Amino acid sequence: MKTKVWFITGASKGLGLALVQKLLAAGYRVAATSRNVADLQKAVGAGPDNFLPLGMNLLDEADVEKGIQQTAAHFGQLDVIVNNAGYGLLGALEELSDAESRANFDVNVFGSLNVIRKALPILRAQQSGHIFNVSSIGGFTGAFPGFGIYCATKFAVQGLTESLATEVKPFGIHATIVSPGYFRTSFLTDNSLGVTKTEIPGYGHVREVQNAHQHSYNGNQAGDPDKAADVMIQVAEQPEPPVHLFLGADAYALAEEKISSVRKDMEQLKNLATATAYAV
């Protein structure tokens, strides 16, 4: 049996489920959470010795703490945290309501923060651990019309994880941002992708993007979630894992395009923008 104990949120489908199945097959011990524990148990089908299914409300700090403590008590340790739970949100920024936008931040950002806060006392005490925060290539480049709020949540995940990596390094803990491209999961289905209730005439290009994601991309994504899970497991075993983990050839291409664009903008105004110090 592999020694590390993993704790994975949003594990009843998609990348989370693929990761749970790969880990159990490899002999790891896994605690996994979902809003519906029966669906999770049915999807995984593993016995109690190395698998602990948990029904957990990410937005309830007491419930999150209970799940973390149950995991540590059941397995005697806690080593790898994967904040995978989240959902997409489609709509132009003008269309999305305050409630729709805040709800996306609550799950995608504050839910992960709840897990991080409740897991860190255990990881700090043992002076080891690894936290994976699943972002998106949309958390590195926001060039996706209609995904502004979703991208904003994932940009927040990127930023907080970069800070987290520096904060926990003295304790022997690692933090990694996972930025997948398009993988063939249920992310683009109704269960994982919210759509604004208000559509404003004139945003035809946003509707085109919306239609493409819901009807053309869905089911045709190039990425294999099982292979993504394999990469994450390998990274977790590295003595010095990276802070940034891009997954998929499309994610790499989009990241390189963003980096090139930023460099171009910087160079264009470098002389002007850097001549801003007080005159000596």
PDB file of C-alpha atoms in Angstrom, residues 134-245:
ATOM      1  CA  VAL A 134      -7.513  22.877  -9.414  1.00  0.00           C
ATOM      2  CA  SER A 135      -7.807  26.059 -11.426  1.00  0.00           C
ATOM      3  CA  SER A 136      -8.144  26.183 -15.221  1.00  0.00           C
ATOM      4  CA  ILE A 137      -6.311  27.567 -18.194  1.00  0.00           C
ATOM      5  CA  GLY A 138      -9.080  30.158 -17.810  1.00  0.00           C
ATOM      6  CA  GLY A 139      -7.338  31.163 -14.591  1.00  0.00           C
ATOM      7  CA  PHE A 140      -4.204  32.101 -16.523  1.00  0.00           C
ATOM      8  CA  THR A 141      -5.759  33.733 -19.574  1.00  0.00           C
ATOM      9  CA  GLY A 142      -9.153  35.408 -19.525  1.00  0.00           C
ATOM     10  CA  ALA A 143      -9.589  35.588 -23.279  1.00  0.00           C
ATOM     11  CA  PHE A 144     -12.874  33.678 -23.230  1.00  0.00           C
ATOM     12  CA  PRO A 145     -15.968  35.825 -23.966  1.00  0.00           C
ATOM     13  CA  GLY A 146     -18.795  34.872 -21.626  1.00  0.00           C
ATOM     14  CA  PHE A 147     -16.538  33.283 -19.015  1.00  0.00           C
ATOM     15  CA  GLY A 148     -15.437  36.476 -17.243  1.00  0.00           C
ATOM     16  CA  ILE A 149     -16.678  35.611 -13.747  1.00  0.00           C
ATOM     17  CA  TYR A 150     -15.570  31.988 -13.985  1.00  0.00           C
ATOM     18  CA  CYS A 151     -12.127  33.161 -15.132  1.00  0.00           C
ATOM     19  CA  ALA A 152     -12.074  35.657 -12.263  1.00  0.00           C
ATOM     20  CA  THR A 153     -12.664  32.852  -9.756  1.00  0.00           C
ATOM     21  CA  LYS A 154      -9.855  30.815 -11.263  1.00  0.00           C
ATOM     22  CA  PHE A 155      -7.503  33.815 -11.416  1.00  0.00           C
ATOM     23  CA  ALA A 156      -8.197  34.144  -7.687  1.00  0.00           C
ATOM     24  CA  VAL A 157      -7.264  30.488  -7.197  1.00  0.00           C
ATOM     25  CA  GLN A 158      -4.003  31.111  -9.069  1.00  0.00           C
ATOM     26  CA  GLY A 159      -3.127  34.121  -6.938  1.00  0.00           C
ATOM     27  CA  LEU A 160      -3.965  32.612  -3.574  1.00  0.00           C
ATOM     28  CA  THR A 161      -2.059  29.421  -4.425  1.00  0.00           C
ATOM     29  CA  GLU A 162       1.070  31.324  -5.395  1.00  0.00           C
ATOM     30  CA  SER A 163       0.917  33.116  -2.030  1.00  0.00           C
ATOM     31  CA  LEU A 164       0.093  29.868  -0.242  1.00  0.00           C
ATOM     32  CA  ALA A 165       3.170  28.191  -1.733  1.00  0.00           C
ATOM     33  CA  THR A 166       5.415  30.833  -0.151  1.00  0.00           C
ATOM     34  CA  GLU A 167       3.556  30.780   3.181  1.00  0.00           C
ATOM     35  CA  VAL A 168       3.710  27.024   3.740  1.00  0.00           C
ATOM     36  CA  LYS A 169       7.163  26.274   2.303  1.00  0.00           C
ATOM     37  CA  PRO A 170       8.890  26.734   5.712  1.00  0.00           C
ATOM     38  CA  PHE A 171       6.657  23.949   7.069  1.00  0.00           C
ATOM     39  CA  GLY A 172       7.715  21.453   4.396  1.00  0.00           C
ATOM     40  CA  ILE A 173       4.365  21.801   2.600  1.00  0.00           C
ATOM     41  CA  HIS A 174       4.003  22.232  -1.168  1.00  0.00           C
ATOM     42  CA  ALA A 175       1.235  23.974  -3.124  1.00  0.00           C
ATOM     43  CA  THR A 176       0.483  23.446  -6.815  1.00  0.00           C
ATOM     44  CA  ILE A 177      -1.948  25.185  -9.170  1.00  0.00           C
ATOM     45  CA  VAL A 178      -3.469  22.736 -11.658  1.00  0.00           C
ATOM     46  CA  SER A 179      -4.496  24.485 -14.895  1.00  0.00           C
ATOM     47  CA  PRO A 180      -6.229  22.030 -17.241  1.00  0.00           C
ATOM     48  CA  GLY A 181      -7.248  22.782 -20.791  1.00  0.00           C
ATOM     49  CA  TYR A 182     -10.251  20.987 -22.298  1.00  0.00           C
ATOM     50  CA  PHE A 183     -10.687  17.481 -20.868  1.00  0.00           C
ATOM     51  CA  ARG A 184     -13.511  15.085 -21.669  1.00  0.00           C
ATOM     52  CA  THR A 185     -15.441  15.378 -18.417  1.00  0.00           C
ATOM     53  CA  SER A 186     -18.957  16.533 -17.494  1.00  0.00           C
ATOM     54  CA  PHE A 187     -17.753  20.128 -16.996  1.00  0.00           C
ATOM     55  CA  LEU A 188     -19.736  21.430 -19.992  1.00  0.00           C
ATOM     56  CA  THR A 189     -22.975  19.673 -19.039  1.00  0.00           C
ATOM     57  CA  ASP A 190     -25.927  21.259 -17.236  1.00  0.00           C
ATOM     58  CA  ASN A 191     -24.783  19.719 -13.928  1.00  0.00           C
ATOM     59  CA  SER A 192     -21.452  21.578 -13.969  1.00  0.00           C
ATOM     60  CA  LEU A 193     -21.985  24.657 -16.134  1.00  0.00           C
ATOM     61  CA  GLY A 194     -24.292  27.430 -14.991  1.00  0.00           C
ATOM     62  CA  VAL A 195     -25.746  29.869 -17.526  1.00  0.00           C
ATOM     63  CA  THR A 196     -26.942  33.392 -16.846  1.00  0.00           C
ATOM     64  CA  LYS A 197     -30.677  33.850 -16.472  1.00  0.00           C
ATOM     65  CA  THR A 198     -30.480  37.190 -18.297  1.00  0.00           C
ATOM     66  CA  GLU A 199     -29.451  37.389 -21.951  1.00  0.00           C
ATOM     67  CA  ILE A 200     -28.981  40.896 -23.355  1.00  0.00           C
ATOM     68  CA  PRO A 201     -29.504  41.429 -27.101  1.00  0.00           C
ATOM     69  CA  GLY A 202     -26.281  42.421 -28.822  1.00  0.00           C
ATOM     70  CA  TYR A 203     -24.053  39.826 -27.167  1.00  0.00           C
ATOM     71  CA  GLY A 204     -24.246  37.542 -30.177  1.00  0.00           C
ATOM     72  CA  HIS A 205     -20.548  36.644 -29.946  1.00  0.00           C
ATOM     73  CA  VAL A 206     -21.090  35.473 -26.354  1.00  0.00           C
ATOM     74  CA  ARG A 207     -24.034  33.321 -27.454  1.00  0.00           C
ATOM     75  CA  GLU A 208     -21.799  31.807 -30.144  1.00  0.00           C
ATOM     76  CA  VAL A 209     -19.199  30.877 -27.536  1.00  0.00           C
ATOM     77  CA  GLN A 210     -21.946  29.541 -25.285  1.00  0.00           C
ATOM     78  CA  ASN A 211     -23.423  27.394 -28.039  1.00  0.00           C
ATOM     79  CA  ALA A 212     -20.007  26.062 -29.052  1.00  0.00           C
ATOM     80  CA  HIS A 213     -19.155  24.999 -25.508  1.00  0.00           C
ATOM     81  CA  GLN A 214     -22.519  23.406 -24.819  1.00  0.00           C
ATOM     82  CA  HIS A 215     -23.000  21.630 -28.139  1.00  0.00           C
ATOM     83  CA  SER A 216     -19.730  21.386 -30.107  1.00  0.00           C
ATOM     84  CA  TYR A 217     -16.941  21.091 -27.547  1.00  0.00           C
ATOM     85  CA  ASN A 218     -18.836  18.939 -25.049  1.00  0.00           C
ATOM     86  CA  GLY A 219     -17.948  15.284 -25.561  1.00  0.00           C
ATOM     87  CA  ASN A 220     -15.240  16.125 -28.084  1.00  0.00           C
ATOM     88  CA  GLN A 221     -12.527  17.456 -25.758  1.00  0.00           C
ATOM     89  CA  ALA A 222      -9.081  16.081 -26.547  1.00  0.00           C
ATOM     90  CA  GLY A 223      -7.948  15.655 -22.944  1.00  0.00           C
ATOM     91  CA  ASP A 224      -8.178  12.270 -21.200  1.00  0.00           C
ATOM     92  CA  PRO A 225      -8.953  12.773 -17.464  1.00  0.00           C
ATOM     93  CA  ASP A 226      -7.302   9.442 -16.581  1.00  0.00           C
ATOM     94  CA  LYS A 227      -4.021  10.690 -18.043  1.00  0.00           C
ATOM     95  CA  ALA A 228      -4.399  13.995 -16.204  1.00  0.00           C
ATOM     96  CA  ALA A 229      -4.860  12.045 -12.965  1.00  0.00           C
ATOM     97  CA  ASP A 230      -1.682  10.073 -13.689  1.00  0.00           C
ATOM     98  CA  VAL A 231       0.274  13.319 -14.062  1.00  0.00           C
ATOM     99  CA  MET A 232      -1.019  14.697 -10.753  1.00  0.00           C
ATOM    100  CA  ILE A 233      -0.069  11.498  -8.924  1.00  0.00           C
ATOM    101  CA  GLN A 234       3.439  11.643 -10.366  1.00  0.00           C
ATOM    102  CA  VAL A 235       3.795  15.311  -9.402  1.00  0.00           C
ATOM    103  CA  ALA A 236       2.678  14.527  -5.835  1.00  0.00           C
ATOM    104  CA  GLU A 237       5.557  12.053  -5.530  1.00  0.00           C
ATOM    105  CA  GLN A 238       8.190  14.576  -6.644  1.00  0.00           C
ATOM    106  CA  PRO A 239      10.440  15.951  -3.882  1.00  0.00           C
ATOM    107  CA  GLU A 240      10.229  19.473  -5.332  1.00  0.00           C
ATOM    108  CA  PRO A 241       6.917  19.724  -7.242  1.00  0.00           C
ATOM    109  CA  PRO A 242       6.140  22.786  -9.368  1.00  0.00           C
ATOM    110  CA  VAL A 243       3.836  25.579  -8.301  1.00  0.00           C
ATOM    111  CA  HIS A 244       2.329  25.729 -11.808  1.00  0.00           C
ATOM    112  CA  LEU A 245       1.045  22.566 -13.497  1.00  0.00           C
TER     113      LEU A 245
END
